[in-house]
Amino acid sequence: MDVTEEQRKRAEANRLAALAKRKAILESSELQQQQQQRLPQDPWKLYKCRKLSSEQPPISKTPSPENFRVRLEICSPDSFSVAPGAVPGLAYPGEEECLRGLSNCLSDVMPSHYTQNHGGRKACVYKLRDYNSVLRCLKTWKSIEVEEIPWATLNVIERLSHSFIAGRWIPCRPEHLSDEKVDELVGKLPKTLVDALLPFQLEGVRFGLRRGGRCLIADEMGLGKTLQAIAIAGCFMNEGSILVVCPAVLRYSWAEELERWLPFCLPADIHLVFGHRDNPAYVKTCPRVVVISYTMLHRLRKSMLEQEWAFLIVDESHHVRCSKKASEPEEIKAVLDVAMKVKRIVLLSGTPSLSRPYDIFHQIHILWQNKYEFAKTYCAVKVVQRSQGKFYQDFSKGIRLEELNVLLTQTVMIRRLKERVLKQLPPKRRQIIRLLLKRSDIVSAKAAIRVVSGDSSETSVADDMNSQNLDEYDGTS
């Protein structure tokens, strides 16, 4: 079939149009490749709009100022420590750098040496006489916060430090007694009692007498706290009646010890309270010594408050501890009320503070009322919410514990441990006490032994039970 001229022109036009279209596609492809080379090679980003980089230029942060706190705390009767600590929210330079800065700052005032405080951290130590100079120098340093020694504590320790420095007792309060008066009082005690006192026990007696008969003897168990209390009380027997408050099981023990060590105190002079019928108010004249339990003191509270007591001994005084309740138990209130009316008081406890520093508050308040603002100074007060939604103040944690220990030992408390007085203790004594037992008790004991050892046959147990005689005693020990 012949192609006409018109068809040939149309075919040529189509061919040229196809070439032009192909050329345009090639040029578009090359341009797209060039753009792809400029963009990141991540294929995902080819189908998304290009985003601005999220990385912002670094902002120059001004470093937090390095600041720290220093706590001034009494660490011995004649010295105090300066310990650095961190301030919440501020950069802490570190303990070593802080100590170095403190030493350089205070070197112009007076030299110091390092020691470890109660928390195990290092601290600078200075003499108590230089306290004001150190405090003025620290206050000129703008980058530190200063926590001062409480004024009441500092005032008491400064006055008592004169005795520590001089090496002899110097009375500094109206109720304090001089050594001459103490020797005079000790001379009134029976010679058998004075000779029985070990050196550290005699020192405990003198400690209590120097403070006018108001002290807390907190020696470890087995070091003769009872004997020391009896000796101190014996020095003031001519002033009036003595009241001994103790756990119920110790009433007979106290009566025996009083009869043993105070010969001028006859058995008829010692009145034991077991119930309401033993109320001292029913006696024509108040006995020289009354021994009563915590429970009976509460039950006879009114009549006991009406009596005049010259001397009060509270045994196991850690029972008089603070509680988390809104009000204290009635037994504790009874002891506190009676103590408020007595001039001379001796507390005895091998564990004066069981678990919390605040436990000891009542004992200190009995001996030295309204002192030290105890809770604010030595307890870390924290607001805690109960399960019912109510809030209360929690004093369970303590602060400035090293200072508290120095304060108590210088004012009202004396405490010795066995390991420190071991050389003064007599050789260990073993004593066999033979008891007269009922035959029924012996049979019961044998039966219990057989049960423990596994030999609990019915025959042997029956034989034991048949041999019981409730009215017959056996001399076997």
Short mmCIF file of C-alpha atoms in Angstrom, two decimals:
data_model
loop_
_atom_site.label_atom_id
_atom_site.label_comp_id
_atom_site.label_asym_id
_atom_site.label_seq_id
_atom_site.Cartn_x
_atom_site.Cartn_y
_atom_site.Cartn_z
CA MET A 1 0.00 0.00 0.00
CA ASP A 2 1.44 3.32 -1.05
CA VAL A 3 1.92 6.03 1.57
CA THR A 4 0.63 9.34 0.60
CA GLU A 5 2.53 12.54 1.09
CA GLU A 6 0.15 13.66 3.84
CA GLN A 7 0.68 10.47 5.83
CA ARG A 8 4.45 10.81 5.49
CA LYS A 9 4.34 14.37 6.94
CA ARG A 10 2.12 13.24 9.83
CA ALA A 11 4.52 10.36 10.70
CA GLU A 12 7.50 12.71 10.59
CA ALA A 13 5.71 15.13 12.93
CA ASN A 14 4.91 12.31 15.35
CA ARG A 15 8.54 11.16 15.32
CA LEU A 16 9.83 14.65 16.08
CA ALA A 17 7.26 15.05 18.86
CA ALA A 18 8.34 11.71 20.36
CA LEU A 19 12.01 12.75 20.22
CA ALA A 20 11.18 16.06 21.89
CA LYS A 21 9.19 14.27 24.57
CA ARG A 22 12.03 11.80 25.16
CA LYS A 23 14.53 14.64 25.40
CA ALA A 24 12.36 16.43 27.94
CA ILE A 25 12.07 13.24 30.02
CA LEU A 26 15.85 12.75 29.97
CA GLU A 27 16.48 16.32 31.01
CA SER A 28 13.93 16.01 33.83
CA SER A 29 15.58 12.77 35.01
CA GLU A 30 19.04 14.36 35.09
CA LEU A 31 17.69 17.34 37.09
CA GLN A 32 16.04 14.99 39.59
CA GLN A 33 19.30 13.03 40.03
CA GLN A 34 21.19 16.23 40.71
CA GLN A 35 18.64 17.22 43.39
CA GLN A 36 18.90 13.77 44.98
CA GLN A 37 22.66 14.13 45.25
CA ARG A 38 22.21 17.36 47.20
CA LEU A 39 19.64 15.81 49.64
CA PRO A 40 20.51 13.19 52.36
CA GLN A 41 20.64 9.65 51.10
CA ASP A 42 17.93 8.45 53.51
CA PRO A 43 15.20 7.23 51.08
CA TRP A 44 12.48 7.92 53.64
CA LYS A 45 13.22 11.62 53.52
CA LEU A 46 12.60 11.68 49.74
CA TYR A 47 8.90 11.34 50.41
CA LYS A 48 8.70 13.87 53.24
CA CYS A 49 9.02 17.55 53.43
CA ARG A 50 12.43 18.55 54.49
CA LYS A 51 12.40 19.65 58.15
CA LEU A 52 14.60 22.13 59.83
CA SER A 53 17.28 20.60 62.02
CA SER A 54 16.06 20.06 65.60
CA GLU A 55 19.55 20.60 66.98
CA GLN A 56 19.63 24.04 68.49
CA PRO A 57 22.86 25.85 69.01
CA PRO A 58 24.22 25.19 72.53
CA ILE A 59 23.06 27.70 75.11
CA SER A 60 25.80 28.80 77.43
CA LYS A 61 24.62 27.85 80.94
CA THR A 62 25.93 29.78 83.87
CA PRO A 63 27.33 27.21 86.34
CA SER A 64 25.58 27.04 89.72
CA PRO A 65 27.49 28.91 92.38
CA GLU A 66 29.48 26.64 94.67
CA ASN A 67 28.07 27.11 98.14
CA PHE A 68 28.16 24.98 101.28
CA ARG A 69 27.01 24.95 104.88
CA VAL A 70 29.18 24.68 107.99
CA ARG A 71 27.88 23.32 111.28
CA LEU A 72 29.52 24.40 114.52
CA GLU A 73 29.08 21.63 117.08
CA ILE A 74 30.58 20.97 120.50
CA CYS A 75 32.68 17.80 120.37
CA SER A 76 34.35 17.81 123.82
CA PRO A 77 34.02 19.79 127.07
CA ASP A 78 36.55 22.38 125.85
CA SER A 79 36.42 22.26 122.03
CA PHE A 80 34.06 22.44 119.07
CA SER A 81 34.14 21.29 115.46
CA VAL A 82 33.46 23.06 112.16
CA ALA A 83 32.10 20.52 109.67
CA PRO A 84 31.17 21.34 106.03
CA GLY A 85 28.04 20.04 104.36
CA ALA A 86 26.08 20.43 101.14
CA VAL A 87 23.30 22.95 100.59
CA PRO A 88 20.29 21.48 98.72
CA GLY A 89 20.06 22.80 95.16
CA LEU A 90 23.61 24.15 94.99
CA ALA A 91 26.83 22.61 93.73
CA TYR A 92 28.97 21.14 96.52
CA PRO A 93 32.72 21.68 96.08
CA GLY A 94 33.59 18.52 98.00
CA GLU A 95 34.65 17.83 101.57
CA GLU A 96 38.40 18.13 101.04
CA GLU A 97 38.13 21.42 99.16
CA CYS A 98 35.77 22.84 101.78
CA LEU A 99 38.08 21.85 104.63
CA ARG A 100 41.03 23.36 102.80
CA GLY A 101 39.11 26.60 102.28
CA LEU A 102 38.02 26.68 105.92
CA SER A 103 41.55 26.08 107.12
CA ASN A 104 42.91 28.88 104.92
CA CYS A 105 40.13 31.23 105.97
CA LEU A 106 40.65 30.60 109.68
CA SER A 107 44.43 30.23 109.65
CA ASP A 108 44.83 33.91 110.46
CA VAL A 109 42.58 33.49 113.51
CA MET A 110 44.03 30.32 115.05
CA PRO A 111 45.36 26.92 113.90
CA SER A 112 43.20 23.83 113.93
CA HIS A 113 43.47 20.09 113.49
CA TYR A 114 41.23 17.59 111.72
CA THR A 115 39.11 15.01 113.44
CA GLN A 116 36.14 12.81 112.65
CA ASN A 117 32.77 13.91 113.90
CA HIS A 118 29.90 11.67 114.99
CA GLY A 119 28.82 11.01 111.41
CA GLY A 120 32.28 9.81 110.34
CA ARG A 121 33.06 12.95 108.32
CA LYS A 122 36.07 15.18 108.81
CA ALA A 123 35.87 18.49 110.63
CA CYS A 124 38.13 21.29 111.82
CA VAL A 125 38.44 21.48 115.60
CA TYR A 126 39.06 24.60 117.69
CA LYS A 127 39.11 25.45 121.37
CA LEU A 128 35.86 26.62 122.88
CA ARG A 129 37.48 29.85 124.07
CA ASP A 130 38.02 30.83 120.40
CA TYR A 131 34.38 30.30 119.42
CA ASN A 132 33.48 33.97 118.94
CA SER A 133 36.59 34.66 116.83
CA VAL A 134 35.90 31.68 114.57
CA LEU A 135 32.25 32.64 114.22
CA ARG A 136 33.06 36.24 113.21
CA CYS A 137 35.54 35.05 110.60
CA LEU A 138 33.08 32.55 109.10
CA LYS A 139 30.34 35.16 108.82
CA THR A 140 32.59 37.31 106.62
CA TRP A 141 32.69 34.49 104.04
CA LYS A 142 29.71 35.18 101.80
CA SER A 143 29.56 31.79 100.07
CA ILE A 144 28.81 29.70 103.15
CA GLU A 145 25.88 29.27 105.51
CA VAL A 146 26.75 29.06 109.20
CA GLU A 147 24.81 26.91 111.69
CA GLU A 148 25.78 28.13 115.14
CA ILE A 149 25.90 26.27 118.45
CA PRO A 150 22.62 26.82 120.36
CA TRP A 151 23.11 29.64 122.83
CA ALA A 152 21.72 27.74 125.85
CA THR A 153 24.03 24.79 125.20
CA LEU A 154 27.06 27.01 124.65
CA ASN A 155 26.36 28.95 127.83
CA VAL A 156 26.18 25.81 129.99
CA ILE A 157 29.20 24.08 128.46
CA GLU A 158 31.35 27.22 128.70
CA ARG A 159 30.71 27.47 132.43
CA LEU A 160 31.31 23.76 133.03
CA SER A 161 34.46 23.78 130.88
CA HIS A 162 36.30 25.65 133.64
CA SER A 163 36.20 22.48 135.75
CA PHE A 164 37.45 20.38 132.83
CA ILE A 165 40.33 22.75 132.07
CA ALA A 166 41.31 23.23 135.72
CA GLY A 167 41.15 19.50 136.42
CA ARG A 168 39.02 20.01 139.53
CA TRP A 169 35.34 20.53 140.26
CA ILE A 170 34.21 24.17 140.24
CA PRO A 171 30.50 24.68 141.12
CA CYS A 172 28.76 26.96 138.62
CA ARG A 173 25.08 26.64 139.53
CA PRO A 174 23.16 27.31 142.77
CA GLU A 175 22.31 23.62 143.30
CA HIS A 176 25.92 22.47 142.81
CA LEU A 177 27.88 21.38 145.88
CA SER A 178 31.58 21.95 146.46
CA ASP A 179 34.04 19.08 146.93
CA GLU A 180 34.32 19.99 150.61
CA LYS A 181 30.57 19.53 151.07
CA VAL A 182 30.68 16.31 149.05
CA ASP A 183 33.41 14.90 151.30
CA GLU A 184 31.34 15.84 154.33
CA LEU A 185 28.29 13.98 152.99
CA VAL A 186 30.28 10.89 152.03
CA GLY A 187 31.72 10.85 155.54
CA LYS A 188 28.21 10.34 156.93
CA LEU A 189 27.76 7.03 155.10
CA PRO A 190 28.38 3.71 156.87
CA LYS A 191 31.99 2.58 156.54
CA THR A 192 30.89 -0.79 155.16
CA LEU A 193 29.09 0.97 152.32
CA VAL A 194 31.98 3.29 151.46
CA ASP A 195 34.47 0.39 151.53
CA ALA A 196 32.22 -1.65 149.23
CA LEU A 197 32.18 1.07 146.56
CA LEU A 198 34.59 0.46 143.69
CA PRO A 199 36.59 3.49 142.47
CA PHE A 200 34.30 4.18 139.51
CA GLN A 201 31.23 3.73 141.73
CA LEU A 202 32.57 6.24 144.25
CA GLU A 203 33.14 8.64 141.35
CA GLY A 204 29.51 8.13 140.33
CA VAL A 205 28.37 8.96 143.87
CA ARG A 206 30.50 12.11 143.88
CA PHE A 207 29.13 13.06 140.45
CA GLY A 208 25.58 12.94 141.79
CA LEU A 209 26.42 14.79 145.01
CA ARG A 210 28.25 17.57 143.17
CA ARG A 211 25.08 18.20 141.18
CA GLY A 212 22.95 18.45 144.28
CA GLY A 213 21.59 14.91 144.10
CA ARG A 214 20.03 15.31 140.63
CA CYS A 215 21.59 12.98 138.07
CA LEU A 216 21.07 10.12 135.65
CA ILE A 217 23.31 7.11 136.30
CA ALA A 218 23.39 5.29 132.96
CA ASP A 219 26.11 2.72 133.62
CA GLU A 220 25.98 -0.53 131.70
CA MET A 221 24.10 -3.39 133.34
CA GLY A 222 25.98 -5.07 136.17
CA LEU A 223 28.09 -2.07 137.25
CA GLY A 224 26.23 -1.33 140.49
CA LYS A 225 23.80 1.47 139.70
CA THR A 226 21.58 0.43 142.64
CA LEU A 227 24.45 0.68 145.12
CA GLN A 228 25.41 4.15 143.87
CA ALA A 229 21.81 5.38 144.16
CA ILE A 230 21.53 4.03 147.72
CA ALA A 231 24.78 5.77 148.65
CA ILE A 232 23.58 9.13 147.27
CA ALA A 233 20.21 8.74 148.99
CA GLY A 234 21.93 7.82 152.26
CA CYS A 235 23.68 11.20 152.25
CA PHE A 236 20.30 12.98 152.43
CA MET A 237 18.40 10.63 154.78
CA ASN A 238 18.00 13.39 157.37
CA GLU A 239 16.06 15.60 154.90
CA GLY A 240 12.96 13.42 154.74
CA SER A 241 11.40 10.32 153.21
CA ILE A 242 12.76 8.50 150.18
CA LEU A 243 10.51 7.24 147.37
CA VAL A 244 11.77 4.41 145.14
CA VAL A 245 9.83 3.79 141.90
CA CYS A 246 10.77 0.56 140.14
CA PRO A 247 9.26 -2.31 138.13
CA ALA A 248 7.04 -4.52 140.28
CA VAL A 249 9.42 -7.50 140.21
CA LEU A 250 12.24 -5.44 141.76
CA ARG A 251 10.46 -4.25 144.91
CA TYR A 252 11.85 -7.00 147.15
CA SER A 253 15.33 -6.58 145.67
CA TRP A 254 15.32 -2.89 146.55
CA ALA A 255 14.14 -3.61 150.09
CA GLU A 256 16.93 -6.15 150.58
CA GLU A 257 19.62 -3.81 149.23
CA LEU A 258 18.42 -0.92 151.40
CA GLU A 259 18.48 -3.09 154.54
CA ARG A 260 21.92 -4.39 153.63
CA TRP A 261 23.71 -1.12 152.93
CA LEU A 262 21.92 1.30 155.26
CA PRO A 263 22.10 -0.23 158.77
CA PHE A 264 20.28 2.74 160.27
CA CYS A 265 17.32 1.89 158.01
CA LEU A 266 15.42 -0.85 159.86
CA PRO A 267 13.03 -3.27 158.10
CA ALA A 268 10.13 -1.43 159.71
CA ASP A 269 11.34 1.78 158.05
CA ILE A 270 10.96 0.29 154.55
CA HIS A 271 7.38 0.23 153.31
CA LEU A 272 6.53 -1.89 150.25
CA VAL A 273 3.39 -1.02 148.30
CA PHE A 274 1.58 -3.96 146.68
CA GLY A 275 -1.99 -2.64 146.60
CA HIS A 276 -4.37 0.03 147.85
CA ARG A 277 -4.26 -1.35 151.38
CA ASP A 278 -0.52 -0.51 151.50
CA ASN A 279 -1.11 3.16 150.77
CA PRO A 280 1.44 5.19 152.80
CA ALA A 281 -1.35 7.65 153.57
CA TYR A 282 -2.85 5.03 155.90
CA VAL A 283 0.30 5.02 158.05
CA LYS A 284 0.41 7.50 160.94
CA THR A 285 3.88 8.75 160.05
CA CYS A 286 5.30 8.51 156.56
CA PRO A 287 7.90 5.71 156.41
CA ARG A 288 11.54 6.63 155.85
CA VAL A 289 11.57 4.66 152.58
CA VAL A 290 8.65 3.71 150.33
CA VAL A 291 9.17 1.27 147.45
CA ILE A 292 6.41 1.30 144.83
CA SER A 293 5.89 0.09 141.26
CA TYR A 294 5.03 2.28 138.28
CA THR A 295 1.51 0.85 138.16
CA MET A 296 0.75 1.41 141.84
CA LEU A 297 2.18 4.93 141.68
CA HIS A 298 -0.41 5.68 139.00
CA ARG A 299 -3.23 4.10 141.02
CA LEU A 300 -2.25 5.95 144.22
CA ARG A 301 -1.29 9.10 142.38
CA LYS A 302 -3.38 11.54 144.39
CA SER A 303 -2.23 10.37 147.82
CA MET A 304 1.41 10.07 146.68
CA LEU A 305 1.34 13.68 145.48
CA GLU A 306 0.06 14.77 148.88
CA GLN A 307 3.09 13.26 150.61
CA GLU A 308 6.34 15.18 151.04
CA TRP A 309 9.31 13.40 149.47
CA ALA A 310 12.88 14.54 149.99
CA PHE A 311 14.49 12.07 147.59
CA LEU A 312 13.24 10.18 144.53
CA ILE A 313 14.87 7.16 142.88
CA VAL A 314 13.44 6.03 139.54
CA ASP A 315 14.81 2.63 138.55
CA GLU A 316 14.72 1.57 134.88
CA SER A 317 13.92 5.18 134.03
CA HIS A 318 13.87 4.45 130.30
CA HIS A 319 10.23 3.46 130.91
CA VAL A 320 9.59 7.21 131.26
CA ARG A 321 10.05 7.83 127.55
CA CYS A 322 8.23 9.99 125.05
CA SER A 323 5.64 8.41 122.80
CA LYS A 324 4.10 9.35 119.46
CA LYS A 325 0.64 9.50 120.99
CA ALA A 326 -1.20 12.75 121.58
CA SER A 327 -0.86 12.25 125.35
CA GLU A 328 1.54 10.23 127.47
CA PRO A 329 0.44 7.06 129.34
CA GLU A 330 -0.91 7.65 132.84
CA GLU A 331 1.98 5.80 134.50
CA ILE A 332 4.49 8.19 132.92
CA LYS A 333 2.38 11.19 133.89
CA ALA A 334 2.34 10.02 137.50
CA VAL A 335 6.14 9.83 137.63
CA LEU A 336 6.48 13.27 136.04
CA ASP A 337 3.99 14.83 138.46
CA VAL A 338 5.72 13.40 141.53
CA ALA A 339 9.16 14.38 140.22
CA MET A 340 8.10 18.00 139.83
CA LYS A 341 7.72 18.25 143.63
CA VAL A 342 10.99 16.53 144.65
CA LYS A 343 14.26 18.38 145.13
CA ARG A 344 16.71 15.50 144.77
CA ILE A 345 16.24 12.85 142.07
CA VAL A 346 18.39 9.98 140.83
CA LEU A 347 17.41 8.14 137.64
CA LEU A 348 18.84 4.70 136.87
CA SER A 349 18.93 3.16 133.41
CA GLY A 350 21.40 1.11 131.42
CA THR A 351 19.66 2.21 128.20
CA PRO A 352 18.43 5.77 128.73
CA SER A 353 17.45 6.17 125.07
CA LEU A 354 16.12 2.99 123.50
CA SER A 355 15.80 3.93 119.84
CA ARG A 356 15.23 7.67 119.39
CA PRO A 357 16.99 10.69 120.90
CA TYR A 358 13.60 12.14 121.79
CA ASP A 359 13.01 9.17 124.12
CA ILE A 360 15.33 10.75 126.68
CA PHE A 361 13.51 14.08 126.83
CA HIS A 362 11.32 13.29 129.86
CA GLN A 363 14.32 12.05 131.84
CA ILE A 364 16.26 15.25 131.13
CA HIS A 365 13.19 17.38 131.82
CA ILE A 366 12.80 15.72 135.24
CA LEU A 367 16.37 16.61 136.21
CA TRP A 368 16.68 19.99 134.49
CA GLN A 369 13.36 21.51 133.54
CA ASN A 370 12.78 23.66 130.45
CA LYS A 371 16.31 23.40 129.15
CA TYR A 372 17.92 23.30 125.73
CA GLU A 373 14.72 23.52 123.60
CA PHE A 374 15.37 19.84 123.17
CA ALA A 375 13.11 19.05 120.21
CA LYS A 376 14.20 22.01 118.09
CA THR A 377 17.90 21.55 118.80
CA TYR A 378 18.53 17.82 118.85
CA CYS A 379 15.64 16.26 116.93
CA ALA A 380 15.17 16.44 113.16
CA VAL A 381 11.51 17.49 113.05
CA LYS A 382 9.62 16.08 110.06
CA VAL A 383 5.93 16.42 109.21
CA VAL A 384 4.41 13.00 108.49
CA GLN A 385 0.92 12.12 107.33
CA ARG A 386 -0.90 9.32 109.09
CA SER A 387 -3.04 6.74 107.30
CA GLN A 388 -6.16 8.65 108.40
CA GLY A 389 -4.88 11.73 106.58
CA LYS A 390 -3.88 13.69 109.68
CA PHE A 391 -0.45 15.28 109.92
CA TYR A 392 1.85 15.13 112.91
CA GLN A 393 5.42 16.07 113.79
CA ASP A 394 7.90 13.19 113.87
CA PHE A 395 10.95 13.56 116.14
CA SER A 396 12.36 10.07 115.58
CA LYS A 397 15.65 11.18 114.00
CA GLY A 398 18.31 13.08 115.90
CA ILE A 399 20.85 15.73 114.97
CA ARG A 400 23.91 17.14 116.75
CA LEU A 401 24.22 13.84 118.62
CA GLU A 402 27.87 14.32 119.54
CA GLU A 403 27.05 17.67 121.12
CA LEU A 404 24.07 16.15 122.95
CA ASN A 405 26.31 13.48 124.45
CA VAL A 406 28.81 16.08 125.70
CA LEU A 407 25.99 18.22 127.08
CA LEU A 408 24.43 15.36 129.04
CA THR A 409 27.69 13.99 130.42
CA GLN A 410 28.73 17.43 131.60
CA THR A 411 25.41 18.30 133.23
CA VAL A 412 23.31 15.39 134.50
CA MET A 413 24.42 12.02 133.09
CA ILE A 414 27.27 9.68 133.92
CA ARG A 415 27.75 6.49 131.90
CA ARG A 416 30.49 3.87 132.11
CA LEU A 417 30.88 0.68 130.07
CA LYS A 418 32.25 -2.60 131.37
CA GLU A 419 35.12 -2.59 128.92
CA ARG A 420 36.38 0.73 130.33
CA VAL A 421 36.20 -0.22 134.02
CA LEU A 422 37.10 -3.89 133.63
CA LYS A 423 40.32 -3.51 135.62
CA GLN A 424 38.38 -2.13 138.58
CA LEU A 425 35.85 -4.95 138.67
CA PRO A 426 36.41 -7.79 141.16
CA PRO A 427 37.03 -11.34 139.95
CA LYS A 428 33.94 -13.09 138.65
CA ARG A 429 32.05 -14.85 141.43
CA ARG A 430 29.87 -17.92 140.98
CA GLN A 431 27.34 -18.60 143.70
CA ILE A 432 25.18 -21.70 144.06
CA ILE A 433 21.79 -20.99 145.57
CA ARG A 434 20.03 -24.11 146.87
CA LEU A 435 16.24 -24.10 146.86
CA LEU A 436 13.83 -26.24 148.87
CA LEU A 437 11.43 -27.66 146.29
CA LYS A 438 8.13 -29.48 146.58
CA ARG A 439 8.13 -33.07 145.37
CA SER A 440 5.43 -32.11 142.88
CA ASP A 441 7.76 -29.50 141.36
CA ILE A 442 10.52 -32.10 141.00
CA VAL A 443 8.13 -34.53 139.32
CA SER A 444 6.92 -31.85 136.92
CA ALA A 445 10.50 -30.92 136.06
CA LYS A 446 11.44 -34.55 135.38
CA ALA A 447 8.39 -34.99 133.18
CA ALA A 448 9.31 -31.88 131.20
CA ILE A 449 12.85 -33.20 130.72
CA ARG A 450 11.53 -36.52 129.42
CA VAL A 451 9.27 -34.70 126.95
CA VAL A 452 12.17 -32.63 125.66
CA SER A 453 14.47 -35.66 125.40
CA GLY A 454 11.79 -37.69 123.60
CA ASP A 455 11.27 -40.23 126.40
CA SER A 456 7.65 -39.40 127.17
CA SER A 457 6.27 -42.90 127.65
CA GLU A 458 2.89 -43.10 129.30
CA THR A 459 4.22 -45.42 132.03
CA SER A 460 6.97 -43.09 133.24
CA VAL A 461 4.69 -40.06 133.15
CA ALA A 462 1.99 -41.92 135.08
CA ASP A 463 4.51 -43.02 137.70
CA ASP A 464 5.65 -39.43 138.14
CA MET A 465 2.10 -38.17 138.49
CA ASN A 466 1.20 -40.86 141.02
CA SER A 467 4.18 -39.94 143.19
CA GLN A 468 3.13 -36.29 143.54
CA ASN A 469 2.50 -34.98 147.05
CA LEU A 470 1.51 -31.35 147.17
CA ASP A 471 2.18 -30.99 150.91
CA GLU A 472 5.47 -32.85 151.12
CA TYR A 473 8.83 -31.13 150.59
CA ASP A 474 12.02 -32.72 149.44
CA GLY A 475 15.35 -31.48 150.63
CA THR A 476 16.89 -32.05 147.21
CA SER A 477 18.29 -28.88 145.65
#
